[in-house]
PDB file of C-alpha atoms in Angstrom:
ATOM      1  CA  UNK G  12       0.031  -0.609  -0.054  1.00  0.00           C
ATOM      2  CA  UNK G  13       3.011   2.313  -0.103  1.00  0.00           C
ATOM      3  CA  UNK G  14       3.022   4.089   2.756  1.00  0.00           C
ATOM      4  CA  UNK G  15       0.505   2.679   5.160  1.00  0.00           C
ATOM      5  CA  UNK G  16       0.439   5.226   8.848  1.00  0.00           C
ATOM      6  CA  UNK G  17      -2.660   2.603  11.298  1.00  0.00           C
ATOM      7  CA  UNK G  18      -3.055   4.286  14.807  1.00  0.00           C
ATOM      8  CA  UNK G  19      -3.281   1.787  17.290  1.00  0.00           C
ATOM      9  CA  UNK G  20      -6.167   1.599  19.474  1.00  0.00           C
ATOM     10  CA  UNK G  21      -6.522   3.344  22.998  1.00  0.00           C
ATOM     11  CA  UNK G  22      -8.147   0.169  24.506  1.00  0.00           C
ATOM     12  CA  UNK G  23      -7.059  -0.600  27.711  1.00  0.00           C
ATOM     13  CA  UNK G  24      -9.737  -2.068  30.815  1.00  0.00           C
ATOM     14  CA  UNK G  25      -8.909  -3.306  34.216  1.00  0.00           C
ATOM     15  CA  UNK G  26      -8.855  -7.243  35.536  1.00  0.00           C
ATOM     16  CA  UNK G  27      -8.524  -9.245  38.813  1.00  0.00           C
ATOM     17  CA  UNK G  28      -5.851 -11.500  39.377  1.00  0.00           C
ATOM     18  CA  UNK G  29      -7.277 -14.802  40.164  1.00  0.00           C
ATOM     19  CA  UNK G  30      -3.690 -15.818  41.976  1.00  0.00           C
ATOM     20  CA  UNK G  31      -4.049 -11.607  43.666  1.00  0.00           C
ATOM     21  CA  UNK G  32      -7.961 -12.241  44.193  1.00  0.00           C
ATOM     22  CA  UNK G  33      -7.755 -14.514  47.010  1.00  0.00           C
ATOM     23  CA  UNK G  34      -4.556 -12.504  49.376  1.00  0.00           C
ATOM     24  CA  UNK G  35      -6.377  -9.320  48.641  1.00  0.00           C
ATOM     25  CA  UNK G  36      -7.725  -7.805  52.036  1.00  0.00           C
ATOM     26  CA  UNK G  37     -10.081  -6.506  51.042  1.00  0.00           C
ATOM     27  CA  UNK G  38     -11.478  -9.571  50.506  1.00  0.00           C
ATOM     28  CA  UNK G  39     -13.640 -12.574  52.494  1.00  0.00           C
ATOM     29  CA  UNK G  40     -15.740 -16.115  52.680  1.00  0.00           C
ATOM     30  CA  UNK G  41     -18.022 -14.508  49.731  1.00  0.00           C
ATOM     31  CA  UNK G  42     -16.174 -13.282  47.430  1.00  0.00           C
ATOM     32  CA  UNK G  43     -14.861 -16.008  46.201  1.00  0.00           C
ATOM     33  CA  UNK G  44     -16.406 -16.040  42.771  1.00  0.00           C
ATOM     34  CA  UNK G  45     -19.240 -18.272  43.944  1.00  0.00           C
ATOM     35  CA  UNK G  46     -22.299 -17.077  45.444  1.00  0.00           C
ATOM     36  CA  UNK G  47     -21.211 -13.425  45.564  1.00  0.00           C
ATOM     37  CA  UNK G  48     -24.218 -10.735  46.405  1.00  0.00           C
ATOM     38  CA  UNK G  49     -23.718  -6.861  46.454  1.00  0.00           C
ATOM     39  CA  UNK G  50     -23.947  -7.502  49.881  1.00  0.00           C
ATOM     40  CA  UNK G  51     -20.820  -9.008  50.351  1.00  0.00           C
ATOM     41  CA  UNK G  52     -19.397  -7.390  48.505  1.00  0.00           C
ATOM     42  CA  UNK G  53     -20.343  -4.347  50.758  1.00  0.00           C
ATOM     43  CA  UNK G  54     -19.455  -5.810  53.570  1.00  0.00           C
ATOM     44  CA  UNK G  55     -15.636  -6.011  51.974  1.00  0.00           C
ATOM     45  CA  UNK G  56     -15.666  -2.745  50.764  1.00  0.00           C
ATOM     46  CA  UNK G  57     -16.978  -1.784  54.850  1.00  0.00           C
ATOM     47  CA  UNK G  58     -14.347  -3.923  56.125  1.00  0.00           C
ATOM     48  CA  UNK G  59     -11.244  -2.235  54.293  1.00  0.00           C
ATOM     49  CA  UNK G  60      -7.974  -3.720  53.000  1.00  0.00           C
ATOM     50  CA  UNK G  61      -5.301  -3.364  50.891  1.00  0.00           C
ATOM     51  CA  UNK G  62      -5.555  -3.982  46.845  1.00  0.00           C
ATOM     52  CA  UNK G  63      -3.373  -3.450  44.449  1.00  0.00           C
ATOM     53  CA  UNK G  64      -3.590  -1.475  41.190  1.00  0.00           C
ATOM     54  CA  UNK G  65      -0.801  -2.375  38.534  1.00  0.00           C
ATOM     55  CA  UNK G  66      -1.667   0.454  36.111  1.00  0.00           C
ATOM     56  CA  UNK G  67       0.315   3.253  33.812  1.00  0.00           C
ATOM     57  CA  UNK G  68      -2.575   4.951  32.930  1.00  0.00           C
ATOM     58  CA  UNK G  69      -2.579   8.640  34.763  1.00  0.00           C
ATOM     59  CA  UNK G  70      -5.818   9.462  35.532  1.00  0.00           C
ATOM     60  CA  UNK G  71      -6.238   6.272  37.359  1.00  0.00           C
ATOM     61  CA  UNK G  72      -4.626   8.792  40.341  1.00  0.00           C
ATOM     62  CA  UNK G  73      -7.772  10.755  40.357  1.00  0.00           C
ATOM     63  CA  UNK G  74     -10.503   6.876  40.614  1.00  0.00           C
ATOM     64  CA  UNK G  75      -8.174   5.696  43.031  1.00  0.00           C
ATOM     65  CA  UNK G  76      -8.444   9.061  45.240  1.00  0.00           C
ATOM     66  CA  UNK G  77     -12.436   8.916  44.880  1.00  0.00           C
ATOM     67  CA  UNK G  78     -12.129   5.413  45.631  1.00  0.00           C
ATOM     68  CA  UNK G  79     -10.281   5.642  49.042  1.00  0.00           C
ATOM     69  CA  UNK G  80     -12.884   8.982  49.454  1.00  0.00           C
ATOM     70  CA  UNK G  81     -16.013   6.306  48.782  1.00  0.00           C
ATOM     71  CA  UNK G  82     -14.811   3.594  51.231  1.00  0.00           C
ATOM     72  CA  UNK G  83     -11.816   5.589  54.161  1.00  0.00           C
ATOM     73  CA  UNK G  84     -11.423   2.114  54.970  1.00  0.00           C
ATOM     74  CA  UNK G  85      -9.703   0.919  51.537  1.00  0.00           C
ATOM     75  CA  UNK G  86      -6.095   1.723  50.400  1.00  0.00           C
ATOM     76  CA  UNK G  87      -5.234   1.194  47.290  1.00  0.00           C
ATOM     77  CA  UNK G  88      -1.881   1.189  46.190  1.00  0.00           C
ATOM     78  CA  UNK G  89      -1.062   1.865  43.042  1.00  0.00           C
ATOM     79  CA  UNK G  90       1.950   0.683  41.111  1.00  0.00           C
ATOM     80  CA  UNK G  91       3.448   1.838  37.666  1.00  0.00           C
ATOM     81  CA  UNK G  92       5.184  -1.840  36.065  1.00  0.00           C
ATOM     82  CA  UNK G  93       5.809  -0.328  32.794  1.00  0.00           C
ATOM     83  CA  UNK G  94       3.566  -0.371  29.612  1.00  0.00           C
ATOM     84  CA  UNK G  95       2.345  -2.714  27.490  1.00  0.00           C
ATOM     85  CA  UNK G  96       4.475  -5.972  26.947  1.00  0.00           C
ATOM     86  CA  UNK G  97       6.896  -4.888  30.525  1.00  0.00           C
ATOM     87  CA  UNK G  98       4.006  -5.294  32.507  1.00  0.00           C
ATOM     88  CA  UNK G  99       2.489  -8.188  30.888  1.00  0.00           C
ATOM     89  CA  UNK G 100       6.064  -9.662  31.340  1.00  0.00           C
ATOM     90  CA  UNK G 101       5.903  -8.833  35.188  1.00  0.00           C
ATOM     91  CA  UNK G 102       2.603 -10.057  35.487  1.00  0.00           C
ATOM     92  CA  UNK G 103       3.870 -13.925  33.897  1.00  0.00           C
ATOM     93  CA  UNK G 104       6.506 -14.261  35.836  1.00  0.00           C
ATOM     94  CA  UNK G 105       4.948 -12.940  38.924  1.00  0.00           C
ATOM     95  CA  UNK G 106       1.911 -15.478  38.079  1.00  0.00           C
ATOM     96  CA  UNK G 107       4.244 -18.086  37.603  1.00  0.00           C
ATOM     97  CA  UNK G 108       5.819 -17.529  41.192  1.00  0.00           C
ATOM     98  CA  UNK G 109       2.789 -17.558  42.729  1.00  0.00           C
ATOM     99  CA  UNK G 110       3.477 -14.880  44.322  1.00  0.00           C
ATOM    100  CA  UNK G 111       3.421 -10.661  43.940  1.00  0.00           C
ATOM    101  CA  UNK G 112       0.671 -10.420  41.002  1.00  0.00           C
ATOM    102  CA  UNK G 113      -1.202  -7.417  41.142  1.00  0.00           C
ATOM    103  CA  UNK G 114      -5.166  -7.098  42.753  1.00  0.00           C
ATOM    104  CA  UNK G 115      -5.805  -5.203  39.453  1.00  0.00           C
ATOM    105  CA  UNK G 116      -3.977  -4.438  37.108  1.00  0.00           C
ATOM    106  CA  UNK G 117      -4.868  -2.488  33.954  1.00  0.00           C
ATOM    107  CA  UNK G 118      -3.714  -4.177  30.249  1.00  0.00           C
ATOM    108  CA  UNK G 119      -5.084  -3.630  26.512  1.00  0.00           C
ATOM    109  CA  UNK G 120      -7.656  -5.990  24.724  1.00  0.00           C
ATOM    110  CA  UNK G 121      -5.286  -7.907  22.866  1.00  0.00           C
ATOM    111  CA  UNK G 122      -3.747  -9.213  25.711  1.00  0.00           C
ATOM    112  CA  UNK G 123      -6.408 -10.053  27.686  1.00  0.00           C
ATOM    113  CA  UNK G 124      -6.937 -14.041  25.913  1.00  0.00           C
ATOM    114  CA  UNK G 125      -3.399 -14.943  27.124  1.00  0.00           C
ATOM    115  CA  UNK G 126      -4.376 -14.553  31.094  1.00  0.00           C
ATOM    116  CA  UNK G 127      -7.771 -15.570  30.458  1.00  0.00           C
ATOM    117  CA  UNK G 128      -6.373 -18.702  28.489  1.00  0.00           C
ATOM    118  CA  UNK G 129      -3.541 -19.448  31.721  1.00  0.00           C
ATOM    119  CA  UNK G 130      -7.186 -18.735  34.436  1.00  0.00           C
ATOM    120  CA  UNK G 131      -5.336 -16.383  35.481  1.00  0.00           C
ATOM    121  CA  UNK G 132      -7.132 -13.770  36.076  1.00  0.00           C
ATOM    122  CA  UNK G 133     -11.024 -13.120  38.011  1.00  0.00           C
ATOM    123  CA  UNK G 134     -15.043 -14.356  36.620  1.00  0.00           C
ATOM    124  CA  UNK G 135     -16.511 -11.555  37.770  1.00  0.00           C
ATOM    125  CA  UNK G 136     -19.827 -12.472  36.443  1.00  0.00           C
ATOM    126  CA  UNK G 137     -20.575 -13.180  39.502  1.00  0.00           C
ATOM    127  CA  UNK G 138     -19.548  -9.828  41.124  1.00  0.00           C
ATOM    128  CA  UNK G 139     -22.496  -8.800  38.855  1.00  0.00           C
ATOM    129  CA  UNK G 140     -20.051  -7.604  35.725  1.00  0.00           C
ATOM    130  CA  UNK G 141     -22.879  -8.902  33.650  1.00  0.00           C
ATOM    131  CA  UNK G 142     -25.487  -5.930  34.455  1.00  0.00           C
ATOM    132  CA  UNK G 143     -23.216  -2.987  33.130  1.00  0.00           C
ATOM    133  CA  UNK G 144     -22.359  -5.185  29.952  1.00  0.00           C
ATOM    134  CA  UNK G 145     -25.814  -1.994  27.935  1.00  0.00           C
ATOM    135  CA  UNK G 146     -22.998   0.387  29.589  1.00  0.00           C
ATOM    136  CA  UNK G 147     -20.372  -0.733  27.030  1.00  0.00           C
ATOM    137  CA  UNK G 148     -20.420   0.043  22.694  1.00  0.00           C
ATOM    138  CA  UNK G 149     -20.253  -3.392  21.325  1.00  0.00           C
ATOM    139  CA  UNK G 150     -16.653  -3.654  20.478  1.00  0.00           C
ATOM    140  CA  UNK G 151     -14.453  -3.291  23.924  1.00  0.00           C
ATOM    141  CA  UNK G 152     -17.347  -5.188  25.966  1.00  0.00           C
ATOM    142  CA  UNK G 153     -17.150  -8.344  23.292  1.00  0.00           C
ATOM    143  CA  UNK G 154     -13.502  -8.234  23.392  1.00  0.00           C
ATOM    144  CA  UNK G 155     -13.796  -8.653  27.690  1.00  0.00           C
ATOM    145  CA  UNK G 156     -15.839 -11.243  27.977  1.00  0.00           C
ATOM    146  CA  UNK G 157     -16.833 -14.910  26.998  1.00  0.00           C
ATOM    147  CA  UNK G 158     -20.335 -16.734  26.830  1.00  0.00           C
ATOM    148  CA  UNK G 159     -20.896 -15.695  30.460  1.00  0.00           C
ATOM    149  CA  UNK G 160     -18.127 -15.249  31.897  1.00  0.00           C
ATOM    150  CA  UNK G 161     -16.806 -11.733  32.011  1.00  0.00           C
ATOM    151  CA  UNK G 162     -12.722 -11.266  32.411  1.00  0.00           C
ATOM    152  CA  UNK G 163     -12.143  -7.103  32.485  1.00  0.00           C
ATOM    153  CA  UNK G 164     -13.877  -4.069  32.175  1.00  0.00           C
ATOM    154  CA  UNK G 165     -13.575  -1.605  29.561  1.00  0.00           C
ATOM    155  CA  UNK G 166     -11.843   1.279  30.454  1.00  0.00           C
ATOM    156  CA  UNK G 167     -11.574   3.164  26.916  1.00  0.00           C
ATOM    157  CA  UNK G 168     -11.501   2.330  23.392  1.00  0.00           C
ATOM    158  CA  UNK G 169     -10.569   4.675  20.479  1.00  0.00           C
ATOM    159  CA  UNK G 170     -10.503   4.789  16.487  1.00  0.00           C
ATOM    160  CA  UNK G 171      -8.145   3.216  13.957  1.00  0.00           C
ATOM    161  CA  UNK G 172      -7.528   5.247  10.683  1.00  0.00           C
ATOM    162  CA  UNK G 173      -5.792   2.723   8.214  1.00  0.00           C
ATOM    163  CA  UNK G 174      -3.968   5.259   4.948  1.00  0.00           C
ATOM    164  CA  UNK G 175      -3.896   3.734   1.326  1.00  0.00           C
ATOM    165  CA  UNK G 176      -1.787   5.141  -1.598  1.00  0.00           C
ATOM    166  CA  UNK G 177      -4.536   6.752  -3.718  1.00  0.00           C
ATOM    167  CA  UNK G 178      -1.590   6.831  -6.145  1.00  0.00           C
ATOM    168  CA  UNK G 179      -0.034   2.836  -6.182  1.00  0.00           C
ATOM    169  CA  UNK G 180      -3.907   1.841  -6.373  1.00  0.00           C
ATOM    170  CA  UNK G 181      -5.038   3.932  -8.888  1.00  0.00           C
ATOM    171  CA  UNK G 182      -2.041   3.366 -11.458  1.00  0.00           C
ATOM    172  CA  UNK G 183      -2.978  -0.142 -10.388  1.00  0.00           C
ATOM    173  CA  UNK G 184      -6.215   0.152 -11.485  1.00  0.00           C
ATOM    174  CA  UNK G 185      -7.246  -1.287  -7.799  1.00  0.00           C
ATOM    175  CA  UNK G 186     -10.995   0.218  -5.452  1.00  0.00           C
ATOM    176  CA  UNK G 187     -10.160   0.806  -2.531  1.00  0.00           C
ATOM    177  CA  UNK G 188     -11.772  -1.975  -0.726  1.00  0.00           C
ATOM    178  CA  UNK G 189     -14.045  -1.684   2.226  1.00  0.00           C
ATOM    179  CA  UNK G 190     -14.153  -5.484   3.862  1.00  0.00           C
ATOM    180  CA  UNK G 191     -11.671  -7.287   4.687  1.00  0.00           C
ATOM    181  CA  UNK G 192     -12.517 -10.122   2.000  1.00  0.00           C
ATOM    182  CA  UNK G 193     -11.837  -6.743  -0.789  1.00  0.00           C
ATOM    183  CA  UNK G 194      -9.256  -5.823   0.944  1.00  0.00           C
ATOM    184  CA  UNK G 195      -6.852  -9.051   1.004  1.00  0.00           C
ATOM    185  CA  UNK G 196      -8.540  -9.434  -3.404  1.00  0.00           C
ATOM    186  CA  UNK G 197      -7.072  -5.718  -3.361  1.00  0.00           C
ATOM    187  CA  UNK G 198      -3.576  -7.349  -1.366  1.00  0.00           C
ATOM    188  CA  UNK G 199      -3.608 -10.327  -4.535  1.00  0.00           C
ATOM    189  CA  UNK G 200      -4.278  -8.129  -7.314  1.00  0.00           C
ATOM    190  CA  UNK G 201      -1.299  -5.146  -6.075  1.00  0.00           C
ATOM    191  CA  UNK G 202       1.584  -7.778  -5.496  1.00  0.00           C
ATOM    192  CA  UNK G 203       1.356  -9.615  -8.754  1.00  0.00           C
ATOM    193  CA  UNK G 204       0.827  -6.856 -10.158  1.00  0.00           C
ATOM    194  CA  UNK G 205       4.214  -5.697  -9.060  1.00  0.00           C
ATOM    195  CA  UNK G 206       5.910  -8.057  -6.114  1.00  0.00           C
ATOM    196  CA  UNK G 207       7.072  -5.384  -5.197  1.00  0.00           C
ATOM    197  CA  UNK G 208       4.512  -4.233  -3.482  1.00  0.00           C
ATOM    198  CA  UNK G 209       2.960  -5.403  -0.327  1.00  0.00           C
ATOM    199  CA  UNK G 210      -0.504  -3.876   0.548  1.00  0.00           C
ATOM    200  CA  UNK G 211       0.749  -2.984   3.794  1.00  0.00           C
ATOM    201  CA  UNK G 212       3.634  -4.336   6.274  1.00  0.00           C
ATOM    202  CA  UNK G 213       3.958  -6.196   9.735  1.00  0.00           C
ATOM    203  CA  UNK G 214       5.674  -4.083  12.478  1.00  0.00           C
ATOM    204  CA  UNK G 215       5.137  -6.808  15.468  1.00  0.00           C
ATOM    205  CA  UNK G 216       2.560  -4.651  17.097  1.00  0.00           C
ATOM    206  CA  UNK G 217      -0.196  -6.490  18.658  1.00  0.00           C
ATOM    207  CA  UNK G 218      -2.199  -4.230  19.140  1.00  0.00           C
ATOM    208  CA  UNK G 219      -2.574  -3.292  15.269  1.00  0.00           C
TER     209      UNK G 219
END
């Protein structure tokens, strides 16, 4: 496609780690993912304790402060353990070691699968997460749940732009694709017309 640029979606979410949930001071016998109700959660919040959150998003400082103001007995420890892959490596190491994982962490949508498959994140549906489905647009919501299980709550999302080189497309008589099937055909047409041309380049960015 010649000059191709993409913008990574501003997609992140908050997940609760199964290896950490049992050790959080806010935890109570009722917060084990089974038979949990709003009363259990409220009792845990009133009892208080420490909750460790790994996140890089700066506005969470205000969120944490507001949460502590609402629940004075809860101490939210906000830790910036790095962004993206750096934090995910630290998370995986803590999970493998069986200690040091946070209670809650911010990760990007594309990275959730590796933790869900490894069964290291908590299913939030017993905590009422499904009731928030209509609070989010379909894209982010579908990215955080599988079946009835909800593994995270979306924090944000953003647009991704895909640019194309009109001069190259026009030269080879390729119409701008409007579906992924058309995109594949356009790629084949361009490469056949000129073996040196590829419709895009893989930079190894999983977000893109």
